[in-house]
Amino acid sequence: MWCDRIVTNTRLIDLRSDTVTAPDEAMRVAMARAEVGDDVLDRDPTMRRLEERVADVLGVEAALWVPSGSMGNMIALTAHLSRGEKFIASRGAHVLDSELGAAAWLSGGMPEAVDWGDRPGHLPVEAVRGAGGATGPYYALRTTLLCLENTHNAAGGVVTPPDEHAKLVATARDIGLRVHLDGARLWNASVALEVPPAALTVGVDTVQVCLSKGLGAPVGSLVAGTAAFVEEARRLRKMLGGGVRQGGVLAAAGLIAIDRIPALATDHANAATLAAGLASLGWEVGTPETNIVLAATPDAGATLEALRRVGVLAVPMLGRVRFIAHRDVSAADITEVLDRIAGIGR
Ligand SMILES: *Cc1c(COP(=O)(O)O)cnc(C)c1O
């Protein structure tokens, strides 16, 4: 949607998102050869393998493939929330800002954003305690769920380490909240922190992870938790029209994607190179913790337009310019991006 009128003969370098990654040859071959069945009737064998593998990687009982991360989040929120119950999530969270109100419209939740503390994307436990509130009389609004996001997209791919995660979960438990983790980029957090993904899901009720971002699968996420949750999630997925038949064709790509988690380190290195390069060109840019680079410019819209003219695509994010490094851009591409940007100023 941001590349409707590109007026350039230059090769485009697309840093809008890690979702632009295309399935490569190995993935396409695996997809073509996938063993399949009817997943709605009695489970597709390749889907089942992927779901068991991901549950294992996440350290939870069971997982369910879903077509998108938004559907995974929506299913988890629907399972957790009764109509009119309040849930809290970090300012800028995907469940608040990027899912078209589905958390309220379909899951029936009453959203409240909790402000970051001194560090972007990090929730202070006191703020969670304050927003969660105490149980009041019968006419008091009921808060029942905390949604976490790791890495935090809008804050710039910010990572929540296991100790901070544990404190947030303990606080939520203390005030009677369930916990859902939006782990669209949990893989990036795990690589950046050098801990297994399961170290970042400790104590949560449910977690959602994406295969179609930095890992390069064409489609798919998983929503995971207890076996009882997944049984309910399977019904909710069907209601939402997300039951697919020979899904093994898609799950086969997912199985390869999971093997590629360690390769995200390359994206993190490329993001670091980009940020350092932009800083040396005088841009106001933070040090990325994972694959997302956020730059503050006087006019983000004008900057995006100038970038587009030199064949570099990025997106606006909370008033800033967001670049994402991913497996379809190389270190040489990043150098090329910096060369092109050197020519345009800010
Ligand atoms: C991408 C993303 C999702 C899911 O997005 P879909 O496009 O629906 O797959 C969820 N949460 C976060 C933080 C994301 O970045």
PDB file of C-alpha atoms in Angstrom, residues 57-267:
ATOM      1  CA  VAL A  57       9.956 -25.333  20.884  1.00  0.00           C
ATOM      2  CA  LEU A  58       7.661 -23.060  22.906  1.00  0.00           C
ATOM      3  CA  GLY A  59       7.618 -25.378  25.915  1.00  0.00           C
ATOM      4  CA  VAL A  60       3.821 -25.661  25.995  1.00  0.00           C
ATOM      5  CA  GLU A  61       1.409 -28.594  25.725  1.00  0.00           C
ATOM      6  CA  ALA A  62      -0.093 -27.943  22.326  1.00  0.00           C
ATOM      7  CA  ALA A  63      -0.224 -25.548  19.371  1.00  0.00           C
ATOM      8  CA  LEU A  64      -2.622 -24.807  16.531  1.00  0.00           C
ATOM      9  CA  TRP A  65      -1.731 -23.547  13.061  1.00  0.00           C
ATOM     10  CA  VAL A  66      -3.671 -20.429  12.028  1.00  0.00           C
ATOM     11  CA  PRO A  67      -3.539 -18.446   8.772  1.00  0.00           C
ATOM     12  CA  SER A  68      -2.350 -15.221  10.410  1.00  0.00           C
ATOM     13  CA  GLY A  69      -0.972 -13.805  13.620  1.00  0.00           C
ATOM     14  CA  SER A  70      -4.007 -11.584  13.931  1.00  0.00           C
ATOM     15  CA  MET A  71      -6.255 -14.639  13.916  1.00  0.00           C
ATOM     16  CA  GLY A  72      -4.030 -16.313  16.520  1.00  0.00           C
ATOM     17  CA  ASN A  73      -4.278 -13.291  18.811  1.00  0.00           C
ATOM     18  CA  MET A  74      -8.012 -13.013  18.193  1.00  0.00           C
ATOM     19  CA  ILE A  75      -8.578 -16.674  19.076  1.00  0.00           C
ATOM     20  CA  ALA A  76      -6.568 -16.344  22.296  1.00  0.00           C
ATOM     21  CA  LEU A  77      -8.378 -13.163  23.344  1.00  0.00           C
ATOM     22  CA  THR A  78     -11.759 -14.696  22.536  1.00  0.00           C
ATOM     23  CA  ALA A  79     -10.928 -17.723  24.662  1.00  0.00           C
ATOM     24  CA  HIS A  80      -9.778 -15.544  27.574  1.00  0.00           C
ATOM     25  CA  LEU A  81     -12.274 -12.687  27.611  1.00  0.00           C
ATOM     26  CA  SER A  82     -15.926 -12.630  28.502  1.00  0.00           C
ATOM     27  CA  ARG A  83     -17.880  -9.842  26.853  1.00  0.00           C
ATOM     28  CA  GLY A  84     -17.092  -6.454  28.369  1.00  0.00           C
ATOM     29  CA  GLU A  85     -14.062  -7.536  30.359  1.00  0.00           C
ATOM     30  CA  LYS A  86     -11.092  -5.221  30.295  1.00  0.00           C
ATOM     31  CA  PHE A  87      -7.719  -6.348  29.016  1.00  0.00           C
ATOM     32  CA  ILE A  88      -4.530  -4.373  29.219  1.00  0.00           C
ATOM     33  CA  ALA A  89      -1.694  -4.165  26.714  1.00  0.00           C
ATOM     34  CA  SER A  90       1.312  -2.006  26.100  1.00  0.00           C
ATOM     35  CA  ARG A  91       0.938   1.325  24.304  1.00  0.00           C
ATOM     36  CA  GLY A  92       1.344   0.653  20.565  1.00  0.00           C
ATOM     37  CA  ALA A  93       0.644  -3.090  20.912  1.00  0.00           C
ATOM     38  CA  HIS A  94      -0.419  -4.905  17.757  1.00  0.00           C
ATOM     39  CA  VAL A  95      -3.610  -6.150  19.485  1.00  0.00           C
ATOM     40  CA  LEU A  96      -4.557  -2.522  20.172  1.00  0.00           C
ATOM     41  CA  ASP A  97      -3.443  -0.636  17.073  1.00  0.00           C
ATOM     42  CA  SER A  98      -3.060  -3.073  14.199  1.00  0.00           C
ATOM     43  CA  GLU A  99      -5.943  -5.529  14.320  1.00  0.00           C
ATOM     44  CA  LEU A 100      -8.769  -3.188  13.320  1.00  0.00           C
ATOM     45  CA  GLY A 101     -10.485  -3.364  16.686  1.00  0.00           C
ATOM     46  CA  ALA A 102     -11.022  -7.143  16.520  1.00  0.00           C
ATOM     47  CA  ALA A 103     -10.154  -7.474  20.224  1.00  0.00           C
ATOM     48  CA  ALA A 104     -13.242  -5.400  20.996  1.00  0.00           C
ATOM     49  CA  TRP A 105     -15.451  -6.251  18.039  1.00  0.00           C
ATOM     50  CA  LEU A 106     -14.960 -10.027  17.908  1.00  0.00           C
ATOM     51  CA  SER A 107     -13.295 -10.981  21.205  1.00  0.00           C
ATOM     52  CA  GLY A 108     -15.566  -8.633  23.189  1.00  0.00           C
ATOM     53  CA  GLY A 109     -12.784  -7.077  25.263  1.00  0.00           C
ATOM     54  CA  MET A 110     -12.534  -3.558  26.639  1.00  0.00           C
ATOM     55  CA  PRO A 111      -8.993  -2.447  25.766  1.00  0.00           C
ATOM     56  CA  GLU A 112      -6.742  -0.243  27.862  1.00  0.00           C
ATOM     57  CA  ALA A 113      -3.249   0.799  26.838  1.00  0.00           C
ATOM     58  CA  VAL A 114      -0.579   0.854  29.525  1.00  0.00           C
ATOM     59  CA  ASP A 115       2.125   3.458  29.033  1.00  0.00           C
ATOM     60  CA  TRP A 116       5.777   2.533  28.659  1.00  0.00           C
ATOM     61  CA  GLY A 117       8.040   3.503  31.461  1.00  0.00           C
ATOM     62  CA  ASP A 118      11.418   5.162  30.896  1.00  0.00           C
ATOM     63  CA  ARG A 119      12.359   2.538  28.338  1.00  0.00           C
ATOM     64  CA  PRO A 120      10.278   2.312  25.122  1.00  0.00           C
ATOM     65  CA  GLY A 121       8.289  -0.898  24.837  1.00  0.00           C
ATOM     66  CA  HIS A 122       8.849  -1.933  28.448  1.00  0.00           C
ATOM     67  CA  LEU A 123       5.949  -2.094  30.901  1.00  0.00           C
ATOM     68  CA  PRO A 124       6.717  -1.127  34.485  1.00  0.00           C
ATOM     69  CA  VAL A 125       5.147  -3.670  36.884  1.00  0.00           C
ATOM     70  CA  GLU A 126       3.581  -0.826  38.922  1.00  0.00           C
ATOM     71  CA  ALA A 127       1.799   0.373  35.777  1.00  0.00           C
ATOM     72  CA  VAL A 128       0.444  -3.132  35.169  1.00  0.00           C
ATOM     73  CA  ARG A 129      -0.673  -3.344  38.788  1.00  0.00           C
ATOM     74  CA  GLY A 130      -2.318   0.086  38.524  1.00  0.00           C
ATOM     75  CA  ALA A 131      -4.131  -0.641  35.272  1.00  0.00           C
ATOM     76  CA  GLY A 132      -5.165  -4.113  36.402  1.00  0.00           C
ATOM     77  CA  GLY A 133      -6.687  -2.651  39.530  1.00  0.00           C
ATOM     78  CA  ALA A 134      -8.303  -4.495  42.368  1.00  0.00           C
ATOM     79  CA  THR A 135     -11.559  -6.393  42.144  1.00  0.00           C
ATOM     80  CA  GLY A 136     -14.310  -3.969  43.127  1.00  0.00           C
ATOM     81  CA  PRO A 137     -18.016  -4.259  43.868  1.00  0.00           C
ATOM     82  CA  TYR A 138     -20.354  -5.919  41.368  1.00  0.00           C
ATOM     83  CA  TYR A 139     -20.648  -2.707  39.324  1.00  0.00           C
ATOM     84  CA  ALA A 140     -16.891  -2.339  38.848  1.00  0.00           C
ATOM     85  CA  LEU A 141     -15.263  -2.986  35.462  1.00  0.00           C
ATOM     86  CA  ARG A 142     -13.513  -6.348  35.543  1.00  0.00           C
ATOM     87  CA  THR A 143      -9.960  -6.696  34.265  1.00  0.00           C
ATOM     88  CA  THR A 144      -9.006 -10.254  33.357  1.00  0.00           C
ATOM     89  CA  LEU A 145      -6.117 -10.309  30.891  1.00  0.00           C
ATOM     90  CA  LEU A 146      -2.654  -8.902  30.295  1.00  0.00           C
ATOM     91  CA  CYS A 147      -1.319  -8.997  26.716  1.00  0.00           C
ATOM     92  CA  LEU A 148       2.439  -8.896  26.351  1.00  0.00           C
ATOM     93  CA  GLU A 149       4.378  -8.394  23.093  1.00  0.00           C
ATOM     94  CA  ASN A 150       7.931  -9.711  22.587  1.00  0.00           C
ATOM     95  CA  THR A 151       9.624  -8.307  20.616  1.00  0.00           C
ATOM     96  CA  HIS A 152       7.712  -5.044  20.783  1.00  0.00           C
ATOM     97  CA  ASN A 153       7.131  -3.932  17.224  1.00  0.00           C
ATOM     98  CA  ALA A 154       6.074  -0.290  17.589  1.00  0.00           C
ATOM     99  CA  ALA A 155       8.854   0.390  20.087  1.00  0.00           C
ATOM    100  CA  GLY A 156      11.395  -0.842  17.523  1.00  0.00           C
ATOM    101  CA  GLY A 157      11.809  -4.587  18.007  1.00  0.00           C
ATOM    102  CA  VAL A 158      12.515  -4.197  21.704  1.00  0.00           C
ATOM    103  CA  VAL A 159      13.256  -7.365  23.640  1.00  0.00           C
ATOM    104  CA  THR A 160      11.860  -8.376  27.032  1.00  0.00           C
ATOM    105  CA  PRO A 161      14.353 -10.673  28.803  1.00  0.00           C
ATOM    106  CA  PRO A 162      13.239 -13.678  30.914  1.00  0.00           C
ATOM    107  CA  ASP A 163      13.631 -11.963  34.315  1.00  0.00           C
ATOM    108  CA  GLU A 164      11.519  -8.964  33.308  1.00  0.00           C
ATOM    109  CA  HIS A 165       8.981 -11.303  31.675  1.00  0.00           C
ATOM    110  CA  ALA A 166       8.777 -13.345  34.896  1.00  0.00           C
ATOM    111  CA  LYS A 167       8.088 -10.205  36.964  1.00  0.00           C
ATOM    112  CA  LEU A 168       5.294  -9.132  34.623  1.00  0.00           C
ATOM    113  CA  VAL A 169       3.707 -12.580  34.685  1.00  0.00           C
ATOM    114  CA  ALA A 170       3.981 -12.755  38.496  1.00  0.00           C
ATOM    115  CA  THR A 171       2.363  -9.315  38.802  1.00  0.00           C
ATOM    116  CA  ALA A 172      -0.472 -10.351  36.490  1.00  0.00           C
ATOM    117  CA  ARG A 173      -1.049 -13.518  38.515  1.00  0.00           C
ATOM    118  CA  ASP A 174      -0.991 -11.558  41.717  1.00  0.00           C
ATOM    119  CA  ILE A 175      -3.892  -9.391  40.549  1.00  0.00           C
ATOM    120  CA  GLY A 176      -5.787 -12.292  39.020  1.00  0.00           C
ATOM    121  CA  LEU A 177      -5.042 -11.726  35.336  1.00  0.00           C
ATOM    122  CA  ARG A 178      -4.433 -14.292  32.664  1.00  0.00           C
ATOM    123  CA  VAL A 179      -1.543 -13.658  30.295  1.00  0.00           C
ATOM    124  CA  HIS A 180      -1.391 -13.826  26.504  1.00  0.00           C
ATOM    125  CA  LEU A 181       1.922 -13.271  24.760  1.00  0.00           C
ATOM    126  CA  ASP A 182       1.950 -11.854  21.235  1.00  0.00           C
ATOM    127  CA  GLY A 183       5.191 -13.422  20.103  1.00  0.00           C
ATOM    128  CA  ALA A 184       4.959 -12.585  16.404  1.00  0.00           C
ATOM    129  CA  ARG A 185       8.745 -12.001  16.630  1.00  0.00           C
ATOM    130  CA  LEU A 186       9.484 -14.136  19.686  1.00  0.00           C
ATOM    131  CA  TRP A 187      12.122 -15.901  17.568  1.00  0.00           C
ATOM    132  CA  ASN A 188      14.010 -12.622  17.200  1.00  0.00           C
ATOM    133  CA  ALA A 189      13.890 -12.067  20.957  1.00  0.00           C
ATOM    134  CA  SER A 190      15.194 -15.565  21.579  1.00  0.00           C
ATOM    135  CA  VAL A 191      18.098 -15.099  19.160  1.00  0.00           C
ATOM    136  CA  ALA A 192      18.976 -11.646  20.502  1.00  0.00           C
ATOM    137  CA  LEU A 193      18.948 -12.874  24.105  1.00  0.00           C
ATOM    138  CA  GLU A 194      20.583 -16.206  23.260  1.00  0.00           C
ATOM    139  CA  VAL A 195      17.920 -18.117  25.181  1.00  0.00           C
ATOM    140  CA  PRO A 196      15.537 -20.788  23.859  1.00  0.00           C
ATOM    141  CA  PRO A 197      12.058 -19.513  22.873  1.00  0.00           C
ATOM    142  CA  ALA A 198      10.609 -21.577  25.745  1.00  0.00           C
ATOM    143  CA  ALA A 199      12.497 -19.359  28.217  1.00  0.00           C
ATOM    144  CA  LEU A 200      10.321 -16.458  27.054  1.00  0.00           C
ATOM    145  CA  THR A 201       6.933 -18.160  27.419  1.00  0.00           C
ATOM    146  CA  VAL A 202       7.273 -19.206  31.058  1.00  0.00           C
ATOM    147  CA  GLY A 203       3.998 -18.801  32.942  1.00  0.00           C
ATOM    148  CA  VAL A 204       1.855 -17.503  30.081  1.00  0.00           C
ATOM    149  CA  ASP A 205      -1.552 -18.993  29.342  1.00  0.00           C
ATOM    150  CA  THR A 206      -1.247 -18.580  25.593  1.00  0.00           C
ATOM    151  CA  VAL A 207       1.285 -17.437  23.011  1.00  0.00           C
ATOM    152  CA  GLN A 208       1.101 -16.559  19.319  1.00  0.00           C
ATOM    153  CA  VAL A 209       4.096 -16.877  16.988  1.00  0.00           C
ATOM    154  CA  CYS A 210       4.526 -16.026  13.280  1.00  0.00           C
ATOM    155  CA  LEU A 211       6.181 -18.120  10.570  1.00  0.00           C
ATOM    156  CA  SER A 212       5.641 -15.621   7.768  1.00  0.00           C
ATOM    157  CA  LYS A 213       7.910 -12.836   8.990  1.00  0.00           C
ATOM    158  CA  GLY A 214      11.663 -13.198   9.274  1.00  0.00           C
ATOM    159  CA  LEU A 215      11.523 -16.971   8.855  1.00  0.00           C
ATOM    160  CA  GLY A 216      10.263 -16.641   5.297  1.00  0.00           C
ATOM    161  CA  ALA A 217       7.212 -18.928   5.211  1.00  0.00           C
ATOM    162  CA  PRO A 218       4.533 -17.644   2.826  1.00  0.00           C
ATOM    163  CA  VAL A 219       1.735 -17.902   5.376  1.00  0.00           C
ATOM    164  CA  GLY A 220       1.012 -19.096   8.887  1.00  0.00           C
ATOM    165  CA  SER A 221       1.210 -18.513  12.603  1.00  0.00           C
ATOM    166  CA  LEU A 222       0.593 -20.733  15.591  1.00  0.00           C
ATOM    167  CA  VAL A 223      -1.364 -20.077  18.735  1.00  0.00           C
ATOM    168  CA  ALA A 224      -0.337 -22.274  21.636  1.00  0.00           C
ATOM    169  CA  GLY A 225      -1.043 -23.135  25.259  1.00  0.00           C
ATOM    170  CA  THR A 226      -2.629 -26.015  27.148  1.00  0.00           C
ATOM    171  CA  ALA A 227      -4.234 -28.927  25.321  1.00  0.00           C
ATOM    172  CA  ALA A 228      -7.624 -27.743  26.597  1.00  0.00           C
ATOM    173  CA  PHE A 229      -7.006 -24.255  25.167  1.00  0.00           C
ATOM    174  CA  VAL A 230      -6.006 -25.679  21.792  1.00  0.00           C
ATOM    175  CA  GLU A 231      -9.158 -27.807  21.683  1.00  0.00           C
ATOM    176  CA  GLU A 232     -11.226 -24.641  22.171  1.00  0.00           C
ATOM    177  CA  ALA A 233      -8.991 -22.710  19.761  1.00  0.00           C
ATOM    178  CA  ARG A 234      -9.669 -25.284  17.038  1.00  0.00           C
ATOM    179  CA  ARG A 235     -13.411 -24.575  17.353  1.00  0.00           C
ATOM    180  CA  LEU A 236     -12.842 -20.816  17.320  1.00  0.00           C
ATOM    181  CA  ARG A 237     -10.604 -21.087  14.260  1.00  0.00           C
ATOM    182  CA  LYS A 238     -13.344 -22.972  12.424  1.00  0.00           C
ATOM    183  CA  MET A 239     -15.915 -20.311  13.388  1.00  0.00           C
ATOM    184  CA  LEU A 240     -13.653 -17.617  11.978  1.00  0.00           C
ATOM    185  CA  GLY A 241     -13.328 -19.478   8.694  1.00  0.00           C
ATOM    186  CA  GLY A 242      -9.727 -20.445   9.419  1.00  0.00           C
ATOM    187  CA  GLY A 243     -10.066 -24.220   9.167  1.00  0.00           C
ATOM    188  CA  VAL A 244      -8.059 -25.279   6.120  1.00  0.00           C
ATOM    189  CA  ARG A 245      -8.172 -28.683   4.483  1.00  0.00           C
ATOM    190  CA  GLN A 246      -4.859 -29.908   2.965  1.00  0.00           C
ATOM    191  CA  GLY A 247      -2.921 -27.459   5.102  1.00  0.00           C
ATOM    192  CA  GLY A 248       0.172 -29.644   4.984  1.00  0.00           C
ATOM    193  CA  VAL A 249       1.206 -27.732   1.868  1.00  0.00           C
ATOM    194  CA  LEU A 250       1.539 -24.642   4.078  1.00  0.00           C
ATOM    195  CA  ALA A 251       2.785 -26.436   7.177  1.00  0.00           C
ATOM    196  CA  ALA A 252       5.678 -27.935   5.184  1.00  0.00           C
ATOM    197  CA  ALA A 253       7.010 -24.403   4.692  1.00  0.00           C
ATOM    198  CA  GLY A 254       6.542 -23.796   8.411  1.00  0.00           C
ATOM    199  CA  LEU A 255       8.670 -26.804   9.354  1.00  0.00           C
ATOM    200  CA  ILE A 256      11.544 -25.389   7.303  1.00  0.00           C
ATOM    201  CA  ALA A 257      10.937 -21.929   8.765  1.00  0.00           C
ATOM    202  CA  ILE A 258      11.427 -23.254  12.302  1.00  0.00           C
ATOM    203  CA  ASP A 259      14.861 -24.594  11.352  1.00  0.00           C
ATOM    204  CA  ARG A 260      15.860 -21.076  10.332  1.00  0.00           C
ATOM    205  CA  ILE A 261      15.470 -19.354  13.669  1.00  0.00           C
ATOM    206  CA  PRO A 262      19.263 -19.084  14.257  1.00  0.00           C
ATOM    207  CA  ALA A 263      19.661 -17.320  10.885  1.00  0.00           C
ATOM    208  CA  LEU A 264      17.781 -14.313  12.278  1.00  0.00           C
ATOM    209  CA  ALA A 265      21.124 -13.271  13.778  1.00  0.00           C
ATOM    210  CA  THR A 266      22.122 -12.153  10.270  1.00  0.00           C
ATOM    211  CA  ASP A 267      19.110  -9.810  10.119  1.00  0.00           C
TER     212      ASP A 267
END
